Tab-separated table of C-alpha atoms in Angstrom:
chain	number	residue	atom	x	y	z
A	20	UNK	CA	86.013	-0.387	284.224
A	21	UNK	CA	83.877	-0.992	281.238
A	22	UNK	CA	81.638	-4.016	280.819
A	23	UNK	CA	82.321	-5.924	277.603
A	24	UNK	CA	81.071	-9.125	276.074
A	25	UNK	CA	83.702	-11.555	274.883
A	26	UNK	CA	82.348	-14.030	272.376
A	27	UNK	CA	83.382	-17.694	272.326
A	28	UNK	CA	85.085	-17.113	268.980
A	29	UNK	CA	87.298	-14.384	270.454
A	30	UNK	CA	88.079	-16.466	273.525
A	31	UNK	CA	89.269	-19.240	271.203
A	32	UNK	CA	91.429	-16.923	269.124
A	33	UNK	CA	93.200	-15.411	272.144
A	34	UNK	CA	95.361	-18.494	272.858
A	35	UNK	CA	96.425	-18.468	269.201
A	36	UNK	CA	97.539	-14.834	269.508
A	37	UNK	CA	99.199	-15.654	272.804
A	38	UNK	CA	101.252	-18.498	271.382
A	39	UNK	CA	102.587	-16.421	268.529
A	40	UNK	CA	103.252	-13.411	270.766
A	41	UNK	CA	105.225	-15.700	273.075
A	42	UNK	CA	107.278	-16.888	270.087
A	43	UNK	CA	107.927	-13.284	269.028
A	44	UNK	CA	108.815	-12.263	272.544
A	45	UNK	CA	111.294	-15.140	272.898
A	46	UNK	CA	112.998	-14.077	269.673
A	47	UNK	CA	113.357	-10.519	270.944
A	48	UNK	CA	110.577	-8.810	268.947
A	49	UNK	CA	108.999	-6.007	270.989
A	50	UNK	CA	106.195	-4.652	268.821
A	51	UNK	CA	103.903	-6.308	266.314
A	52	UNK	CA	101.278	-4.971	263.927
A	53	UNK	CA	97.870	-6.492	263.287
A	54	UNK	CA	99.107	-6.925	259.695
A	55	UNK	CA	102.030	-9.137	260.839
A	56	UNK	CA	99.780	-11.095	263.166
A	57	UNK	CA	97.211	-11.555	260.423
A	58	UNK	CA	99.725	-12.789	257.854
A	59	UNK	CA	101.355	-15.219	260.228
A	60	UNK	CA	98.129	-16.571	261.688
A	61	UNK	CA	96.051	-16.557	258.514
A	62	UNK	CA	93.525	-14.173	260.029
A	63	UNK	CA	92.087	-10.897	258.851
A	64	UNK	CA	94.053	-7.963	260.419
A	65	UNK	CA	90.782	-6.030	260.861
A	66	UNK	CA	89.400	-8.982	262.836
A	67	UNK	CA	92.484	-9.017	265.038
A	68	UNK	CA	92.243	-5.271	265.711
A	69	UNK	CA	88.580	-5.694	266.571
A	70	UNK	CA	89.272	-8.650	268.895
A	71	UNK	CA	91.986	-6.780	270.770
A	72	UNK	CA	90.145	-3.460	270.877
A	73	UNK	CA	87.378	-5.115	272.867
A	74	UNK	CA	89.780	-5.274	275.842
A	75	UNK	CA	90.781	-1.628	275.656
A	76	UNK	CA	93.009	0.443	273.432
A	77	UNK	CA	96.512	-0.904	273.571
A	78	UNK	CA	97.606	-0.721	269.961
A	79	UNK	CA	98.998	2.481	268.481
A	80	UNK	CA	98.409	3.368	264.852
A	81	UNK	CA	101.566	2.942	262.776
A	82	UNK	CA	103.441	1.507	265.766
A	83	UNK	CA	101.539	-1.658	266.541
A	84	UNK	CA	101.141	-3.572	269.761
A	85	UNK	CA	103.668	-3.942	272.517
A	86	UNK	CA	104.149	-7.720	272.588
A	87	UNK	CA	104.963	-8.061	276.302
A	88	UNK	CA	101.997	-5.946	277.345
A	89	UNK	CA	99.643	-7.812	275.047
A	90	UNK	CA	100.869	-11.175	276.398
A	91	UNK	CA	100.251	-10.018	279.961
A	92	UNK	CA	96.804	-8.685	279.077
A	93	UNK	CA	95.696	-11.843	277.236
A	94	UNK	CA	96.947	-14.029	280.080
A	95	UNK	CA	94.858	-11.958	282.488
A	96	UNK	CA	91.780	-12.155	280.285
A	97	UNK	CA	92.127	-15.934	279.909
A	98	UNK	CA	92.820	-16.102	283.651
A	99	UNK	CA	96.091	-17.887	283.048
A	100	UNK	CA	97.587	-15.962	285.943
A	101	UNK	CA	96.025	-18.528	288.290
A	102	UNK	CA	96.931	-22.221	288.149
A	103	UNK	CA	94.169	-24.647	287.195
A	104	UNK	CA	94.358	-28.314	288.025
A	105	UNK	CA	93.622	-30.820	285.257
A	106	UNK	CA	92.692	-34.509	285.501
A	107	UNK	CA	93.151	-36.844	282.526
A	108	UNK	CA	91.316	-40.112	281.905
A	109	UNK	CA	92.706	-42.634	279.417
A	110	UNK	CA	96.397	-43.500	279.360
A	111	UNK	CA	96.784	-44.747	275.799
A	112	UNK	CA	99.382	-43.172	273.505
A	113	UNK	CA	97.487	-39.879	273.266
A	114	UNK	CA	96.976	-39.582	277.024
A	115	UNK	CA	100.642	-40.339	277.635
A	116	UNK	CA	101.685	-37.799	274.996
A	117	UNK	CA	99.654	-35.095	276.778
A	118	UNK	CA	101.149	-35.998	280.171
A	119	UNK	CA	104.620	-35.736	278.699
A	120	UNK	CA	104.055	-32.307	277.160
A	121	UNK	CA	105.042	-29.549	279.514
A	122	UNK	CA	103.039	-26.732	277.902
A	123	UNK	CA	100.459	-27.061	280.632
A	124	UNK	CA	102.978	-26.141	283.257
A	125	UNK	CA	104.091	-23.043	281.344
A	126	UNK	CA	100.549	-21.816	280.922
A	127	UNK	CA	99.521	-22.601	284.488
A	128	UNK	CA	97.364	-25.479	283.419
A	129	UNK	CA	98.756	-28.603	284.961
A	130	UNK	CA	97.779	-32.240	284.747
A	131	UNK	CA	97.767	-33.217	288.412
A	132	UNK	CA	95.986	-36.585	288.278
A	133	UNK	CA	95.699	-39.415	285.741
A	134	UNK	CA	93.130	-42.207	285.642
A	135	UNK	CA	92.494	-45.365	283.662
A	136	UNK	CA	89.657	-47.886	283.867
A	137	UNK	CA	92.108	-50.688	283.062
A	138	UNK	CA	93.186	-52.150	286.426
A	139	UNK	CA	96.521	-53.297	284.971
A	140	UNK	CA	97.504	-49.620	284.527
A	141	UNK	CA	96.888	-48.711	288.174
A	142	UNK	CA	100.079	-47.649	289.927
A	143	UNK	CA	102.159	-47.208	286.761
A	144	UNK	CA	104.014	-43.904	286.351
A	145	UNK	CA	103.701	-41.344	283.534
A	146	UNK	CA	105.959	-38.305	283.847
A	147	UNK	CA	105.889	-38.371	287.687
A	148	UNK	CA	102.122	-38.993	287.816
A	149	UNK	CA	100.766	-42.260	289.190
A	150	UNK	CA	97.850	-43.782	287.276
A	151	UNK	CA	94.817	-44.147	289.562
A	152	UNK	CA	91.699	-46.327	289.232
A	153	UNK	CA	88.441	-44.609	288.246
A	154	UNK	CA	86.799	-45.115	291.629
A	155	UNK	CA	89.289	-42.638	293.093
A	156	UNK	CA	88.253	-39.874	290.671
A	157	UNK	CA	85.801	-37.924	292.804
A	158	UNK	CA	87.885	-37.987	295.992
A	159	UNK	CA	90.994	-36.876	294.050
A	160	UNK	CA	89.174	-34.072	292.215
A	161	UNK	CA	87.905	-32.763	295.564
A	162	UNK	CA	91.245	-33.078	297.332
A	163	UNK	CA	93.350	-31.446	294.587
A	164	UNK	CA	90.738	-28.876	293.551
A	165	UNK	CA	90.700	-30.092	289.937
A	166	UNK	CA	88.432	-27.994	287.673
A	167	UNK	CA	89.262	-29.312	284.189
A	168	UNK	CA	89.109	-32.849	282.806
A	169	UNK	CA	90.684	-34.259	279.648
A	170	UNK	CA	89.141	-37.295	277.941
A	171	UNK	CA	91.507	-39.515	275.949
A	172	UNK	CA	89.576	-42.774	275.925
A	173	UNK	CA	88.014	-44.495	272.882
A	174	UNK	CA	84.771	-42.966	271.535
A	175	UNK	CA	82.495	-45.590	273.093
A	176	UNK	CA	83.802	-44.915	276.620
A	177	UNK	CA	83.823	-41.118	276.348
A	178	UNK	CA	80.248	-40.409	277.488
A	179	UNK	CA	80.763	-42.493	280.602
A	180	UNK	CA	83.924	-40.532	281.460
A	181	UNK	CA	82.136	-37.217	280.859
A	182	UNK	CA	79.371	-38.347	283.260
A	183	UNK	CA	81.965	-39.305	285.879
A	184	UNK	CA	83.725	-35.951	285.469
A	185	UNK	CA	80.466	-34.023	285.861
A	186	UNK	CA	79.503	-36.096	288.940
A	187	UNK	CA	82.928	-35.361	290.436
A	188	UNK	CA	82.330	-31.615	290.101
A	189	UNK	CA	84.567	-30.895	287.104
A	190	UNK	CA	83.473	-27.719	285.299
A	191	UNK	CA	85.381	-27.843	282.012
A	192	UNK	CA	86.079	-30.819	279.729
A	193	UNK	CA	88.414	-31.135	276.776
A	194	UNK	CA	87.317	-34.160	274.778
A	195	UNK	CA	89.712	-35.883	272.370
A	196	UNK	CA	87.441	-38.853	271.648
A	197	UNK	CA	85.686	-38.605	268.268
A	198	UNK	CA	82.214	-38.450	269.806
A	199	UNK	CA	79.706	-35.720	270.590
A	200	UNK	CA	79.036	-35.791	274.336
A	201	UNK	CA	76.192	-34.670	276.589
A	202	UNK	CA	77.112	-32.670	279.677
A	203	UNK	CA	74.812	-31.206	282.337
A	204	UNK	CA	74.240	-27.435	282.601
A	205	UNK	CA	77.160	-25.799	284.398
A	206	UNK	CA	79.752	-27.943	282.640
A	207	UNK	CA	81.476	-26.647	279.535
A	208	UNK	CA	82.848	-29.008	276.903
A	209	UNK	CA	85.440	-28.208	274.216
A	210	UNK	CA	86.431	-30.584	271.453
A	211	UNK	CA	90.036	-31.188	270.427
A	212	UNK	CA	88.899	-31.820	266.951
A	213	UNK	CA	91.914	-32.689	264.888
A	214	UNK	CA	89.943	-35.028	262.651
A	215	UNK	CA	87.918	-32.020	261.522
A	216	UNK	CA	91.131	-30.165	260.672
A	217	UNK	CA	92.454	-33.187	258.820
A	218	UNK	CA	89.259	-33.879	256.897
A	219	UNK	CA	88.822	-30.241	255.934
A	220	UNK	CA	92.320	-30.336	254.405
A	221	UNK	CA	90.967	-32.868	251.905
A	222	UNK	CA	88.716	-30.211	250.472
A	223	UNK	CA	91.701	-28.170	249.355
A	224	UNK	CA	93.584	-31.083	247.846
A	225	UNK	CA	91.757	-31.357	244.535
A	226	UNK	CA	93.916	-30.182	241.650
A	227	UNK	CA	91.142	-28.038	240.245
A	228	UNK	CA	90.343	-25.873	243.198
A	229	UNK	CA	93.173	-26.540	245.583
A	230	UNK	CA	94.140	-23.360	247.395
A	231	UNK	CA	91.735	-21.318	245.282
A	232	UNK	CA	89.416	-18.779	246.847
A	233	UNK	CA	86.985	-21.587	247.556
A	234	UNK	CA	85.123	-21.771	244.251
A	235	UNK	CA	83.493	-25.114	243.798
A	236	UNK	CA	80.876	-26.631	241.538
A	237	UNK	CA	77.843	-27.970	243.347
B	28	UNK	CA	75.530	-26.733	238.365
B	29	UNK	CA	75.766	-23.539	240.279
B	30	UNK	CA	79.020	-21.902	241.260
B	31	UNK	CA	79.286	-21.272	244.999
B	32	UNK	CA	81.946	-20.009	247.333
B	33	UNK	CA	82.647	-22.158	250.348
B	34	UNK	CA	84.428	-20.283	253.105
B	35	UNK	CA	87.175	-21.850	255.210
B	36	UNK	CA	84.895	-21.628	258.235
B	37	UNK	CA	82.200	-23.703	256.504
B	38	UNK	CA	84.751	-26.227	255.253
B	39	UNK	CA	85.891	-26.687	258.858
B	40	UNK	CA	82.367	-27.118	260.201
B	41	UNK	CA	81.427	-29.776	257.634
B	42	UNK	CA	83.517	-32.549	259.249
B	43	UNK	CA	81.841	-31.743	262.573
B	44	UNK	CA	78.392	-32.144	260.984
B	45	UNK	CA	79.599	-35.294	259.261
B	46	UNK	CA	80.795	-36.921	262.472
B	47	UNK	CA	77.518	-36.322	264.259
B	48	UNK	CA	75.435	-37.389	261.249
B	49	UNK	CA	77.456	-40.618	261.138
B	50	UNK	CA	76.677	-41.185	264.828
B	51	UNK	CA	72.976	-40.558	264.221
B	52	UNK	CA	72.944	-42.811	261.197
B	53	UNK	CA	74.616	-45.642	263.127
B	54	UNK	CA	71.985	-45.356	265.844
B	55	UNK	CA	69.189	-45.610	263.261
B	56	UNK	CA	68.082	-41.960	263.115
B	57	UNK	CA	66.960	-41.036	259.604
B	58	UNK	CA	66.117	-37.338	259.745
B	59	UNK	CA	67.563	-34.490	261.771
B	60	UNK	CA	66.572	-30.845	262.167
B	61	UNK	CA	68.971	-27.898	262.240
B	62	UNK	CA	67.621	-27.338	265.785
B	63	UNK	CA	68.833	-30.806	266.888
B	64	UNK	CA	72.172	-30.356	265.154
B	65	UNK	CA	72.611	-26.934	266.721
B	66	UNK	CA	71.833	-28.110	270.231
B	67	UNK	CA	74.105	-31.103	270.023
B	68	UNK	CA	76.994	-29.272	268.367
B	69	UNK	CA	76.665	-25.981	270.243
B	70	UNK	CA	76.106	-24.070	267.007
B	71	UNK	CA	73.418	-21.649	265.935
B	72	UNK	CA	70.698	-23.533	263.962
B	73	UNK	CA	70.410	-20.568	261.560
B	74	UNK	CA	74.151	-20.868	260.871
B	75	UNK	CA	73.770	-24.576	260.163
B	76	UNK	CA	70.865	-23.980	257.761
B	77	UNK	CA	72.901	-21.311	255.995
B	78	UNK	CA	75.978	-23.566	255.743
B	79	UNK	CA	73.994	-26.437	254.276
B	80	UNK	CA	71.858	-24.274	251.985
B	81	UNK	CA	75.023	-23.146	250.216
B	82	UNK	CA	75.264	-26.639	248.682
B	83	UNK	CA	71.673	-26.734	247.481
B	84	UNK	CA	68.284	-27.203	249.061
B	85	UNK	CA	68.178	-30.526	250.805
B	86	UNK	CA	66.397	-29.733	254.018
B	87	UNK	CA	62.590	-29.613	254.230
B	88	UNK	CA	60.806	-27.238	256.570
B	89	UNK	CA	59.317	-29.068	259.530
B	90	UNK	CA	60.845	-32.353	258.374
B	91	UNK	CA	64.560	-31.680	258.571
B	92	UNK	CA	67.443	-33.229	256.731
B	93	UNK	CA	67.728	-36.774	255.534
B	94	UNK	CA	70.820	-37.950	257.423
B	95	UNK	CA	72.060	-40.467	254.834
B	96	UNK	CA	71.712	-38.007	251.968
B	97	UNK	CA	73.447	-35.249	253.913
B	98	UNK	CA	76.338	-37.592	254.811
B	99	UNK	CA	76.762	-38.523	251.161
B	100	UNK	CA	76.646	-34.889	250.079
B	101	UNK	CA	79.161	-33.656	252.678
B	102	UNK	CA	81.532	-36.492	251.824
B	103	UNK	CA	81.359	-35.448	248.173
B	104	UNK	CA	81.954	-31.786	249.003
B	105	UNK	CA	84.958	-32.636	251.194
B	106	UNK	CA	86.102	-35.051	248.472
B	107	UNK	CA	86.191	-37.911	250.915
B	108	UNK	CA	84.937	-40.210	248.174
B	109	UNK	CA	88.555	-40.473	246.967
B	110	UNK	CA	91.316	-41.895	249.142
B	111	UNK	CA	94.132	-39.521	250.098
B	112	UNK	CA	97.506	-40.790	251.228
B	113	UNK	CA	98.973	-39.316	254.409
B	114	UNK	CA	102.590	-39.338	255.633
B	115	UNK	CA	103.413	-38.757	259.306
B	116	UNK	CA	106.708	-37.511	260.732
B	117	UNK	CA	107.499	-37.994	264.413
B	118	UNK	CA	106.799	-41.307	266.140
B	119	UNK	CA	106.528	-40.177	269.751
B	120	UNK	CA	103.395	-40.981	271.752
B	121	UNK	CA	101.227	-38.616	269.738
B	122	UNK	CA	102.444	-39.915	266.370
B	123	UNK	CA	101.904	-43.499	267.495
B	124	UNK	CA	98.421	-42.643	268.781
B	125	UNK	CA	97.483	-41.238	265.367
B	126	UNK	CA	98.835	-44.316	263.567
B	127	UNK	CA	96.793	-46.534	265.840
B	128	UNK	CA	93.540	-44.643	265.289
B	129	UNK	CA	91.586	-46.115	262.448
B	130	UNK	CA	89.329	-43.113	261.754
B	131	UNK	CA	91.523	-42.205	258.817
B	132	UNK	CA	90.713	-45.453	257.109
B	133	UNK	CA	86.967	-44.924	257.524
B	134	UNK	CA	87.134	-41.450	256.063
B	135	UNK	CA	89.408	-42.435	253.192
B	136	UNK	CA	92.346	-40.615	254.680
B	137	UNK	CA	95.014	-43.153	255.370
B	138	UNK	CA	98.459	-42.898	256.914
B	139	UNK	CA	100.542	-44.840	254.396
B	140	UNK	CA	104.054	-43.880	255.496
B	141	UNK	CA	105.747	-42.972	258.792
B	142	UNK	CA	109.097	-41.257	259.303
B	143	UNK	CA	111.365	-40.368	262.179
B	144	UNK	CA	114.693	-38.512	262.249
B	145	UNK	CA	115.866	-40.778	265.076
B	146	UNK	CA	117.863	-43.594	263.422
B	147	UNK	CA	117.075	-45.973	266.289
B	148	UNK	CA	113.389	-45.884	265.255
B	149	UNK	CA	114.081	-46.942	261.648
B	150	UNK	CA	112.564	-50.309	260.819
B	151	UNK	CA	110.318	-50.490	263.886
B	152	UNK	CA	106.620	-51.234	263.301
B	153	UNK	CA	103.583	-49.154	264.268
B	154	UNK	CA	100.213	-50.640	263.347
B	155	UNK	CA	101.615	-52.443	260.237
B	156	UNK	CA	103.622	-49.397	259.123
B	157	UNK	CA	107.427	-49.516	259.092
B	158	UNK	CA	109.187	-46.376	260.361
B	159	UNK	CA	111.437	-44.956	257.632
B	160	UNK	CA	114.388	-42.542	257.851
B	161	UNK	CA	113.814	-38.940	256.715
B	162	UNK	CA	116.018	-39.252	253.640
B	163	UNK	CA	113.445	-41.622	252.144
B	164	UNK	CA	110.643	-39.037	252.453
B	165	UNK	CA	110.627	-37.569	248.947
B	166	UNK	CA	110.963	-40.888	247.131
B	167	UNK	CA	108.169	-42.423	249.233
B	168	UNK	CA	105.826	-39.455	248.769
B	169	UNK	CA	106.315	-39.715	244.999
B	170	UNK	CA	105.930	-43.482	244.874
B	171	UNK	CA	102.790	-43.654	247.052
B	172	UNK	CA	101.229	-40.425	245.768
B	173	UNK	CA	101.048	-38.907	249.256
B	174	UNK	CA	99.356	-35.480	249.321
B	175	UNK	CA	98.992	-34.778	253.051
B	176	UNK	CA	101.604	-34.661	255.787
B	177	UNK	CA	101.157	-34.768	259.563
B	178	UNK	CA	103.767	-33.200	261.853
B	179	UNK	CA	104.085	-34.716	265.343
B	180	UNK	CA	107.631	-33.665	266.243
B	181	UNK	CA	108.648	-31.194	268.987
B	182	UNK	CA	108.126	-27.480	268.239
B	183	UNK	CA	111.768	-26.760	267.428
B	184	UNK	CA	111.887	-29.446	264.690
B	185	UNK	CA	108.539	-28.607	263.117
B	186	UNK	CA	109.672	-25.948	260.630
B	187	UNK	CA	112.324	-28.279	259.277
B	188	UNK	CA	109.736	-31.034	258.732
B	189	UNK	CA	107.353	-28.572	257.040
B	190	UNK	CA	110.196	-27.571	254.680
B	191	UNK	CA	110.942	-31.221	253.909
B	192	UNK	CA	107.236	-31.906	253.254
B	193	UNK	CA	106.968	-28.920	250.896
B	194	UNK	CA	110.152	-29.954	249.062
B	195	UNK	CA	108.733	-33.471	248.677
B	196	UNK	CA	105.624	-32.100	246.970
B	197	UNK	CA	103.131	-32.436	249.809
B	198	UNK	CA	100.199	-30.043	249.404
B	199	UNK	CA	98.481	-30.114	252.786
B	200	UNK	CA	99.983	-30.210	256.272
B	201	UNK	CA	98.359	-30.857	259.631
B	202	UNK	CA	100.690	-29.517	262.315
B	203	UNK	CA	100.444	-30.749	265.905
B	204	UNK	CA	103.607	-29.012	267.108
B	205	UNK	CA	102.893	-25.853	269.115
B	206	UNK	CA	104.612	-23.569	266.600
B	207	UNK	CA	103.481	-21.268	263.799
B	208	UNK	CA	105.086	-22.517	260.567
B	209	UNK	CA	105.967	-20.928	257.235
B	210	UNK	CA	104.964	-22.819	254.105
B	211	UNK	CA	105.485	-21.851	250.463
B	212	UNK	CA	102.546	-20.766	248.267
B	213	UNK	CA	100.662	-23.807	247.031
B	214	UNK	CA	100.911	-25.614	250.378
B	215	UNK	CA	98.098	-25.372	252.882
B	216	UNK	CA	98.684	-25.746	256.599
B	217	UNK	CA	96.098	-26.512	259.288
B	218	UNK	CA	96.828	-26.486	262.989
B	219	UNK	CA	95.624	-29.193	265.365
B	220	UNK	CA	95.392	-26.648	268.067
B	221	UNK	CA	94.250	-28.431	271.184
B	222	UNK	CA	96.241	-26.126	273.451
B	223	UNK	CA	94.039	-23.277	272.245
B	224	UNK	CA	90.932	-25.288	273.149
B	225	UNK	CA	92.373	-26.125	276.545
B	226	UNK	CA	93.526	-22.593	277.347
B	227	UNK	CA	90.239	-21.065	276.239
B	228	UNK	CA	88.468	-23.379	278.724
B	229	UNK	CA	90.289	-21.503	281.496
B	230	UNK	CA	88.369	-18.365	280.627
B	231	UNK	CA	85.101	-20.026	281.585
B	232	UNK	CA	86.373	-21.503	284.833
B	233	UNK	CA	86.215	-18.418	287.051
B	234	UNK	CA	83.397	-18.639	289.576
B	235	UNK	CA	82.128	-15.156	288.765
B	236	UNK	CA	81.581	-15.461	285.061
B	237	UNK	CA	81.972	-19.153	284.420
B	238	UNK	CA	79.490	-20.273	281.796
B	239	UNK	CA	77.931	-16.801	281.741
B	240	UNK	CA	77.134	-15.080	278.485
B	241	UNK	CA	80.681	-13.791	278.380
B	242	UNK	CA	80.414	-10.680	280.536
B	243	UNK	CA	83.763	-9.610	281.879
B	244	UNK	CA	85.204	-6.515	283.475
B	245	UNK	CA	88.086	-4.956	281.582
C-alpha cells in the first residue's frame, strides 16, 4: 500500500479513459497502448502513462495495458464499484434527457429522485421516476441516502437549488445551469460546461489559424 | 502585434472566464482580481494571471482587471465578434433543450438548422426552427454557411452523423453522444463530456477522503 496523491485533473481524465476502454472491451480488444489511447483521445501518450502509473505499474513496455484490468482498476479508483444515489432538480428538456439516459445505471450512478419547483409537474412520470415538489427534497435525500445532486434549472434559479441541496446534506453537485455557484465547505461542485466547449470551438474556426498549432496574432 | 501560442487548455478556460466576467459585469462590478476569479472558478490565481498575460498586459497590480475590457478582449480572441452558424442533428430531449437555450444567440453562436433521421420529425418546429431530413444537410450547410455541428443522437448513430457533417464541409463538431468519434483531418471535435464530470464526482464522495487533498491508498 503506497500513499499517492491524485490530482483533480487526473480524476477528470479517468472517466474519459474508462469510456474508451469500455468501447474497446466491447469490441473484443484486449490490450491497448498509451499511443493508441493518446491518438484516440487527443491526449499526450506520456501524460496517459504518467496518469496510470500513479496507481501502480500495470502497463508492460511494448505490450500495453490489459483493457479489462485497467477498467476494473479505474472503476475501483473512482469508487464506481459502489452505487451512488443521485437527485435531479429541474425537469425541462435537459433534465428529462438525463433521466432517460441509462448510463448512470451502468456506471452505478443512478438518478433515484426528481424534483421541480413547478407545482404542475408534481406527480408526473419521467422514466419510472415521479416528479416531487421541492419541499420533499431533504426528507427524500435522507431516506434514499442521496449523495449527488444534478441542477438542470435556469441560471437564475441555480443558486437557490444549490443552497437547498447543501442544506439537505448533498455532498457533490453537477451543475448544468450557466452560472457560477457558491457552495459551503464540504460540498464539491462540478460544472457540465458544454457552452465552454462550444465557444472554444469558435477559436479554431477562423480560416487563417483553424486547426493550426495555436498561433494567433494578438 | 506579437505572435503568441495559445494552448488548447487556455482556449477552453477562456469561455469560463468570460461567463463569470459577464455575470460580474451585469451585477455592476467593474474590476476583478485574479484572486477573486480563482476563488470563484476554483482555479489557481497564478494560472489565471499567466493565461491572461499571454494576450498582453491588461491587469494592474493591486487593482486587478477591468471587467469590460477583459470581456471585449476574450470575445475577440475567441472570435465571438463574428456570428457562426450551427447545425444540430438529433431532436430528442437534449437536442430540443439546446435549441431552446438562447445562450448561443448572446454569444454569436446560433443554431440555424436542425435535422433528424426520423422521418416523423420532419417539418415539426422547435423554437422557430423547422426539423429537416438528413438528406438536406449538405445543401443547407452550404446555403447557410454553417461551420459548426452539434451531435445529440444516441451513441451508435454518432459516428454516422460525424461522417455526414464532415462530408457536408462542417469544420467543428460538438459531440454529446457518449462515444469517441473519428473525424478527418481539418475537422475539430470537442466532447460535451458531462458523464466524465459526473463520474469524477464519485471519487470525492467517499467518507474517508471526500474533499481531501486527494490522498488515496493504492
